[in-house]
Amino acid sequence: MSRDPSKLLYAETHEWVDLTTDADQSIATIGISAFAIEQLNDLVYMDLPEVGKVLTAGEEFGEVESVKAVSPLYSPISGEVVEVHSELPDQLEELNNDPLNFGWIIKVKFDGDAGRDKLMDHATYEKQCGEAG
Amino acid sequence: MTDSLASTPLDAWHRAAGAKMVPFAGYEMPIQYSSIVAEHQACRTAAAVFDVSHMGRLKFEGDGSENLLDHLLTRRVSDMPLGRVRYGLICDENGGVLDDVLVSNLETPSQKRFHLLVVNASNRQKIIDWITPRMPDFPTVTMTDRTELTAMIAVQGPKAMDVCKRLFKSDPAKLKYYQAVITDQMGKPVIVSRTGYTGEDGFELVVRAEEANRVWENLMLIGRDEGFLAAGLGARDTLRMEAAMPLYGHELDETIDPITAGLSFACNSDGRSYIGRDAIAKIAADGPSRVRIGLLPEGKRPAREGLSVLTPDGQRIGTITSGGPSPTLGHPIAMAYVDAAHAKLDRYQIDIRGKMVNAVPTALPFYKRPTNKV
């Protein structure tokens, strides 16, 4: 099932977050937005964290590099990395095609709010991108 | 904020084409139109067209202009035949590089001889200020800054020749590598020079500013079916890096001498005098303390400018001056200055923000075009 961009939350630093909660845990699936991918252009490298790393909201968890520049990836949520998309760095070109589904980067297990109150909804994020563009 | 930035005569074309514009050496310049990699590949497989009007163009006229330039340049100018272009350096007394330049020996259709010196955009004023106080020693020579009155366009790639043949009155195929001529395009003068900064065959054109858009659009129109793309400074940098051409501010600056930079071919110190000659001759005799090397970092992670180069046992011995992914080769490449004592190791390490990446040395350039028809 495809992710609906209007149902996701967004960080100022252009990460998207899909929050899911089932009976025993809350999971945030994190990626980077189509806007960010277009701005970066010509991606060549991605550095991912180890499973088990504990992140604080706003903390750098990896890097994505284009031909010209290095961009840090920031975790929008506090929690523990429970899964990383290890095939993604070898298929960065696919990020252009499908940033919200194939393009997920890490999954973080979190408790409580974990920083979600600082995230934007889709409409607010679109507005930010419009101003930046 | 942008008030202080100059724009080239092609500025409106770039913006209409959707170029991402960035400040560069006092100009607003296109860094890319759509994709650096696509523009890079167009240059390697068809041709790319670059606006390089920000480069400085200084014209020297009058008896003895070759003597003035002989005094300033590490390369002899006075023995250049008409139509010859040479790469040379302007150095200070200590041999520090003030700029790397191209000098052309040209003649107008009305048979007025002159020399054209093309300097880096960021060094234009510095070089003018360096030359001006030396002009009185050459009273019959005049120097004119032609940068803002003209535009400069580079057409680079294997198909550049086919298109340029259809564009100019005199056949550009008659030019050998590093030759130039003044010809015309639809009745207006253009300097066509078989030079470039990408590792490909091609031309650099200098036209009057008011003719820039017409020449540019003709190139794009005729070249469209051949796969030409307009290319920005981003692709220009990845292309020149693959060709291992030094870039001022990266591989060259006032603390670096031509011998250290591996540019001894651009210095002829025997039987002549120029500013910096004695210092350069001494460095050549003693051997430089640092040397420029090429490195291939392992893996896909680009190693960029400013990172430290270390020996396999962790001793810091140098710094990367240019580095990044090579679109043609499909892996990262880097140039670095390392201590001469460690210039022949068979393995190095690069400190990429705290992570050590192995790298092996490689001969420069990283890329050489497959067939050289010149």
XYZ file of C-alpha atoms in Angstrom:
507
model
C 0.000 0.000 0.000
C 1.390 3.383 -0.964
C 1.946 6.036 1.627
C -0.307 9.060 1.332
C 1.874 12.188 1.603
C -0.989 14.139 3.168
C -1.069 11.720 6.122
C 2.628 12.053 6.983
C 4.393 14.472 9.301
C 7.428 16.481 8.215
C 10.519 17.977 9.830
C 11.901 21.394 8.907
C 14.970 19.530 7.658
C 12.843 17.734 4.988
C 12.483 14.303 6.569
C 9.031 12.702 6.436
C 7.678 10.532 9.243
C 5.019 7.835 9.092
C 3.829 7.049 12.619
C 2.206 3.716 13.280
C 1.107 2.298 16.592
C -0.045 -1.203 17.255
C -0.805 -2.950 20.531
C 2.698 -3.056 21.907
C 4.823 -0.374 20.219
C 4.994 2.863 18.268
C 7.149 2.911 15.145
C 8.234 5.935 13.096
C 9.267 5.172 9.532
C 11.517 7.975 8.292
C 12.532 9.101 4.811
C 13.337 12.304 2.924
C 10.851 14.280 0.902
C 10.620 14.514 -2.877
C 11.359 18.235 -2.501
C 14.643 17.500 -0.702
C 15.628 14.860 -3.242
C 14.993 17.279 -6.085
C 17.008 19.998 -4.359
C 19.921 17.647 -3.699
C 19.888 16.232 -7.255
C 22.251 13.521 -8.516
C 22.506 11.486 -5.302
C 25.607 9.320 -5.061
C 25.999 8.103 -1.481
C 24.030 7.470 1.692
C 25.412 6.640 5.121
C 23.019 4.820 7.468
C 23.140 4.204 11.235
C 23.432 0.829 12.980
C 20.342 -0.926 14.272
C 20.150 -0.312 18.007
C 21.403 3.275 17.885
C 19.407 5.525 20.193
C 18.516 8.887 18.673
C 17.235 12.140 20.097
C 14.870 14.203 17.976
C 16.969 16.606 15.867
C 20.075 14.415 16.087
C 22.019 13.527 12.952
C 21.587 9.858 12.052
C 23.317 9.681 8.669
C 24.344 11.542 5.554
C 23.173 11.725 1.994
C 25.572 13.032 -0.639
C 24.975 14.417 -4.101
C 27.582 15.121 -6.749
C 28.219 18.541 -5.218
C 27.261 18.392 -1.547
C 26.950 16.485 1.707
C 23.643 16.770 3.583
C 23.145 15.429 7.095
C 19.990 13.425 7.835
C 18.284 14.355 11.108
C 15.978 12.165 13.106
C 12.593 13.828 13.572
C 11.766 11.513 16.472
C 13.527 10.316 19.646
C 13.858 6.572 19.897
C 15.816 3.476 18.996
C 16.672 2.467 15.432
C 15.017 -0.933 14.934
C 15.503 -1.343 11.178
C 17.531 0.295 8.406
C 16.829 0.109 4.689
C 20.189 -1.403 3.806
C 19.435 -1.856 0.069
C 18.704 1.829 -0.392
C 22.318 3.143 -0.652
C 22.882 0.897 -3.685
C 19.698 2.055 -5.390
C 19.681 5.773 -4.722
C 18.286 6.483 -8.179
C 15.074 4.798 -6.998
C 14.673 7.533 -4.401
C 13.646 9.882 -7.198
C 10.938 7.484 -8.329
C 9.462 6.518 -5.009
C 10.669 8.585 -2.038
C 7.740 7.648 0.231
C 7.664 3.857 -0.202
C 10.820 2.247 -1.527
C 12.682 5.308 -0.258
C 12.153 4.792 3.468
C 15.488 5.062 5.323
C 15.110 3.962 8.966
C 12.471 2.779 11.414
C 12.598 4.099 14.978
C 10.768 2.652 17.979
C 9.569 5.402 20.278
C 7.581 6.021 23.447
C 5.136 8.811 24.160
C 5.414 11.976 22.131
C 9.161 11.681 21.317
C 9.241 15.075 19.592
C 6.244 14.724 17.268
C 4.762 18.022 18.503
C 7.557 19.838 16.634
C 6.663 18.238 13.296
C 4.566 19.825 10.576
C 1.543 18.511 8.795
C 1.601 18.183 5.022
C -0.010 21.555 4.283
C 2.426 23.444 6.516
C 5.380 21.580 5.013
C 4.217 22.349 1.465
C 4.067 26.003 2.440
C 7.662 25.850 3.747
C 8.833 24.266 0.481
C 6.989 26.886 -1.540
C 8.776 29.644 0.346
C 12.149 27.910 -0.008
C 11.657 27.252 -3.717
C 22.498 41.395 -1.364
C 22.609 40.457 -5.031
C 23.163 44.112 -6.000
C 26.908 43.692 -5.863
C 26.879 40.666 -8.179
C 27.457 41.080 -11.886
C 25.571 39.094 -14.482
C 26.770 37.837 -17.838
C 25.118 38.811 -21.153
C 23.481 35.350 -21.138
C 21.839 35.759 -17.735
C 18.268 35.947 -19.043
C 18.759 32.818 -21.162
C 19.976 30.860 -18.142
C 17.021 31.929 -16.022
C 14.507 31.177 -18.774
C 16.064 27.709 -19.091
C 15.492 27.112 -15.375
C 19.123 27.262 -14.314
C 19.946 27.259 -10.629
C 21.978 30.448 -10.233
C 24.676 30.837 -7.590
C 27.127 33.607 -6.691
C 30.558 32.808 -8.073
C 33.574 35.125 -8.234
C 31.396 38.220 -8.182
C 28.945 36.935 -10.790
C 25.637 35.166 -10.669
C 26.340 32.016 -12.640
C 24.388 28.881 -13.534
C 25.562 25.908 -11.456
C 23.211 23.487 -13.224
C 20.142 23.495 -15.439
C 18.670 20.086 -14.608
C 21.289 17.578 -13.507
C 25.053 17.907 -13.125
C 25.467 14.268 -14.150
C 23.361 14.657 -17.319
C 25.284 17.802 -18.295
C 28.564 16.037 -17.574
C 27.590 13.009 -19.702
C 26.442 15.272 -22.553
C 29.938 16.754 -22.633
C 31.597 13.319 -22.751
C 29.235 11.859 -25.387
C 27.977 14.824 -27.480
C 28.838 18.332 -26.346
C 28.117 20.781 -23.574
C 27.861 24.538 -23.915
C 29.104 26.634 -21.009
C 28.793 30.340 -20.318
C 32.254 31.270 -19.074
C 31.857 35.017 -19.518
C 32.932 35.547 -15.918
C 36.530 34.668 -16.882
C 38.651 37.802 -17.241
C 39.820 38.895 -20.715
C 42.709 41.330 -20.923
C 43.906 42.649 -24.266
C 47.527 43.764 -24.774
C 48.367 45.868 -27.820
C 51.365 47.783 -29.047
C 55.002 47.091 -29.732
C 56.552 44.919 -27.069
C 53.383 43.398 -25.625
C 55.112 40.024 -25.963
C 58.023 41.395 -23.904
C 55.695 42.540 -21.119
C 54.015 39.120 -21.070
C 57.411 37.368 -21.194
C 58.289 39.298 -18.033
C 55.040 38.267 -16.307
C 54.496 34.670 -17.421
C 56.382 31.502 -16.543
C 56.008 30.483 -20.175
C 57.763 32.221 -23.038
C 55.397 34.389 -25.093
C 57.831 36.122 -27.475
C 58.375 32.974 -29.551
C 54.681 32.240 -30.030
C 53.661 32.159 -33.677
C 50.523 33.988 -34.751
C 47.458 31.928 -33.826
C 49.162 30.078 -30.985
C 47.605 29.732 -27.507
C 49.665 28.844 -24.448
C 48.919 27.884 -20.867
C 51.145 29.674 -18.379
C 51.318 30.962 -14.842
C 51.741 34.393 -13.328
C 53.836 34.095 -10.172
C 55.156 36.420 -7.509
C 58.884 36.730 -6.706
C 58.703 33.681 -4.409
C 57.200 31.517 -7.122
C 53.714 31.610 -5.541
C 51.052 31.298 -8.218
C 48.988 34.484 -8.635
C 46.956 32.930 -11.448
C 46.998 30.365 -14.215
C 46.226 31.893 -17.588
C 45.850 31.288 -21.293
C 47.612 33.695 -23.628
C 46.796 33.923 -27.345
C 48.723 35.637 -30.110
C 46.077 37.023 -32.470
C 45.593 39.347 -35.423
C 42.440 41.264 -36.307
C 41.061 41.125 -39.878
C 42.660 44.573 -40.329
C 45.972 42.979 -39.353
C 46.398 44.517 -35.927
C 48.339 42.164 -33.703
C 47.434 41.743 -30.059
C 47.709 39.290 -27.188
C 44.666 38.115 -25.277
C 45.180 36.978 -21.703
C 42.344 34.936 -20.170
C 42.508 34.978 -16.376
C 40.385 33.434 -13.640
C 37.315 35.444 -12.676
C 38.296 35.545 -9.014
C 41.789 36.816 -9.885
C 40.923 39.411 -12.526
C 41.321 42.494 -10.355
C 44.382 41.074 -8.599
C 46.092 40.469 -11.936
C 45.173 43.915 -13.256
C 46.598 45.403 -10.047
C 49.738 43.273 -10.478
C 50.320 44.356 -14.065
C 49.339 48.036 -13.899
C 52.396 49.308 -11.964
C 54.649 47.412 -14.397
C 53.145 49.001 -17.499
C 55.389 52.132 -17.445
C 58.400 49.902 -18.169
C 56.690 49.013 -21.452
C 55.495 52.449 -22.587
C 54.313 51.357 -26.036
C 52.001 48.660 -24.642
C 48.386 49.196 -23.602
C 46.264 46.865 -21.485
C 42.474 46.900 -21.837
C 40.037 44.916 -19.729
C 37.634 43.465 -22.305
C 35.712 41.276 -19.841
C 32.498 43.276 -19.699
C 32.495 44.206 -23.384
C 32.637 40.579 -24.458
C 31.193 37.190 -23.612
C 32.947 33.829 -23.557
C 31.295 30.549 -24.446
C 32.886 27.098 -24.237
C 31.656 24.293 -26.518
C 33.204 21.030 -25.406
C 32.705 17.444 -26.464
C 33.199 14.967 -29.305
C 30.504 16.616 -31.437
C 31.636 20.204 -30.859
C 33.643 20.162 -34.087
C 30.719 19.068 -36.300
C 28.549 21.888 -35.072
C 31.234 24.572 -35.050
C 32.140 23.670 -38.636
C 28.660 24.739 -39.643
C 28.730 27.901 -37.606
C 31.840 29.840 -38.518
C 33.191 31.305 -41.715
C 36.610 29.701 -41.446
C 36.783 25.965 -40.808
C 37.621 25.407 -37.117
C 39.015 21.962 -37.982
C 42.022 23.813 -39.410
C 42.931 24.779 -35.870
C 45.201 22.428 -34.021
C 44.914 21.986 -30.265
C 45.946 25.282 -28.618
C 45.504 27.384 -31.731
C 43.085 30.290 -32.182
C 41.830 32.510 -34.969
C 39.550 35.477 -35.406
C 36.789 34.503 -37.805
C 33.174 35.546 -38.097
C 29.720 34.260 -37.427
C 27.033 35.947 -39.532
C 29.333 38.852 -40.213
C 30.310 39.501 -36.595
C 33.785 38.773 -35.275
C 34.446 35.841 -32.995
C 37.676 34.501 -31.548
C 37.622 30.717 -31.902
C 40.185 28.944 -29.773
C 40.728 25.178 -29.720
C 41.109 25.022 -25.972
C 39.001 23.937 -23.044
C 38.740 22.799 -19.490
C 36.907 19.489 -19.677
C 39.324 16.949 -21.152
C 37.329 16.933 -24.399
C 38.065 18.407 -27.781
C 36.237 21.658 -28.342
C 36.383 25.398 -28.540
C 36.277 28.525 -26.473
C 34.640 31.465 -28.216
C 34.951 35.153 -27.411
C 32.288 37.409 -28.919
C 31.072 40.939 -28.338
C 28.612 41.041 -25.441
C 25.733 42.052 -27.721
C 26.332 39.017 -29.934
C 26.448 36.509 -27.078
C 22.818 35.419 -27.163
C 22.779 34.961 -30.925
C 25.912 32.799 -30.944
C 24.723 30.821 -27.913
C 21.292 30.181 -29.412
C 22.792 29.176 -32.766
C 24.987 26.656 -30.979
C 22.054 25.252 -29.032
C 19.845 25.178 -32.128
C 22.322 23.380 -34.377
C 23.547 21.209 -31.541
C 20.134 20.151 -30.267
C 19.817 17.180 -32.617
C 23.364 16.113 -31.718
C 22.527 15.965 -28.018
C 24.067 19.251 -26.886
C 23.126 20.484 -23.443
C 23.775 23.771 -21.731
C 25.968 22.977 -18.745
C 26.698 24.854 -15.547
C 29.627 25.264 -13.208
C 28.775 21.993 -11.451
C 29.491 19.875 -14.522
C 32.436 22.084 -15.417
C 33.981 21.160 -12.072
C 33.369 17.385 -12.310
C 34.710 17.400 -15.889
C 37.886 19.317 -15.073
C 38.428 17.161 -12.007
C 38.347 13.968 -14.122
C 40.823 15.648 -16.484
C 42.933 16.574 -13.389
C 43.113 20.208 -14.454
C 44.080 22.462 -11.555
C 41.527 24.981 -10.335
C 42.719 28.210 -8.776
C 41.802 28.333 -5.089
C 41.974 24.534 -4.902
C 45.119 23.121 -6.542
C 46.673 26.570 -7.015
C 47.127 29.610 -4.813
C 49.821 32.019 -3.717
C 51.337 29.476 -1.307
C 51.801 26.917 -4.066
C 54.525 27.088 -6.720
C 54.259 25.582 -10.214
C 56.680 22.733 -9.451
C 54.657 21.602 -6.421
C 51.508 21.752 -8.550
C 53.081 19.460 -11.156
C 53.084 22.251 -13.734
C 56.798 22.366 -14.540
C 55.836 21.981 -18.217
C 54.362 25.482 -17.982
C 57.677 27.006 -16.834
C 60.687 27.582 -19.026
C 63.417 29.055 -16.945
C 66.465 28.429 -19.161
C 68.045 31.485 -20.727
C 65.261 33.873 -19.848
C 63.967 35.961 -16.997
C 60.493 36.449 -15.530
C 59.032 37.313 -12.166
C 59.542 34.320 -9.877
C 62.074 32.624 -12.143
C 64.882 32.251 -9.597
C 62.596 30.904 -6.874
C 60.985 28.425 -9.267
C 64.354 27.295 -10.640
C 65.567 26.677 -7.074
C 62.461 24.651 -6.155
C 62.870 22.635 -9.368
C 66.523 21.940 -8.479
C 65.918 21.125 -4.792
C 62.628 19.292 -5.277
C 59.287 20.488 -3.863
C 58.260 19.706 -0.281
C 54.747 18.676 -1.337
C 53.399 17.089 -4.504
C 50.019 16.783 -6.162
C 48.753 13.208 -6.395
C 45.600 11.461 -7.595
C 43.689 9.162 -5.232
C 40.932 6.605 -5.696
C 39.008 6.250 -2.429
C 37.562 2.764 -1.905
C 33.795 2.451 -1.948
C 31.252 4.973 -3.085
C 31.694 7.673 -0.465
C 33.060 10.853 -2.042
C 36.171 12.330 -0.435
C 35.904 16.073 -0.759
C 38.116 19.134 -0.536
C 39.676 19.867 2.830
C 39.771 16.314 4.174
C 43.009 14.962 5.623
C 45.143 12.377 3.851
C 46.991 9.947 6.117
C 49.484 7.132 5.801
C 48.163 3.601 6.435
C 49.454 3.895 10.015
C 47.561 7.112 10.630
C 50.151 9.860 10.150
C 48.602 13.003 8.647
C 50.567 13.895 5.515
C 48.315 15.994 3.320
C 44.993 17.464 2.304
C 42.504 16.853 -0.487
C 42.208 19.854 -2.795
C 39.382 18.596 -5.035
C 37.330 15.461 -4.753
C 33.981 13.979 -5.517
C 32.182 11.374 -7.536
C 33.361 10.861 -11.107
C 30.258 10.521 -13.293
C 32.296 9.001 -16.131
C 34.176 6.447 -14.043
C 31.354 5.709 -11.606
C 33.469 5.965 -8.468
C 34.978 8.745 -6.372
C 38.198 10.521 -7.357
C 40.333 13.029 -5.488
C 43.409 15.181 -5.918
C 45.583 15.952 -2.904
C 48.820 17.584 -1.877
C 50.949 15.246 0.233
C 54.419 15.597 1.739
C 56.955 14.687 -0.937
C 58.467 12.049 1.379
C 55.138 10.176 1.240
C 54.315 10.707 -2.424
C 55.075 7.133 -3.474
C 53.069 5.049 -1.024
C 50.917 2.305 -2.467
C 48.072 2.997 -0.057
C 46.672 5.983 1.818
C 43.804 6.719 4.160
C 41.347 9.596 3.970
C 39.634 10.898 7.084
C 36.025 11.444 6.001
C 34.518 13.199 9.009
C 35.978 10.726 11.470
C 35.703 7.591 9.332
C 38.898 6.247 7.773
C 38.545 5.239 4.142
C 41.334 3.482 2.246
C 42.550 5.032 -1.000
C 45.043 3.971 -3.640
C 47.148 6.384 -5.677
C 46.544 6.674 -9.413
C 48.202 8.449 -12.303
C 46.662 11.750 -13.405
C 44.486 12.485 -15.291
C 41.725 10.204 -14.071
C 40.063 10.400 -17.472
C 41.562 10.794 -20.916
C 39.357 10.941 -23.983
C 39.572 7.678 -25.924
C 40.755 8.987 -29.285
C 42.770 12.092 -29.798
C 42.207 13.198 -33.345
C 44.027 16.498 -32.979
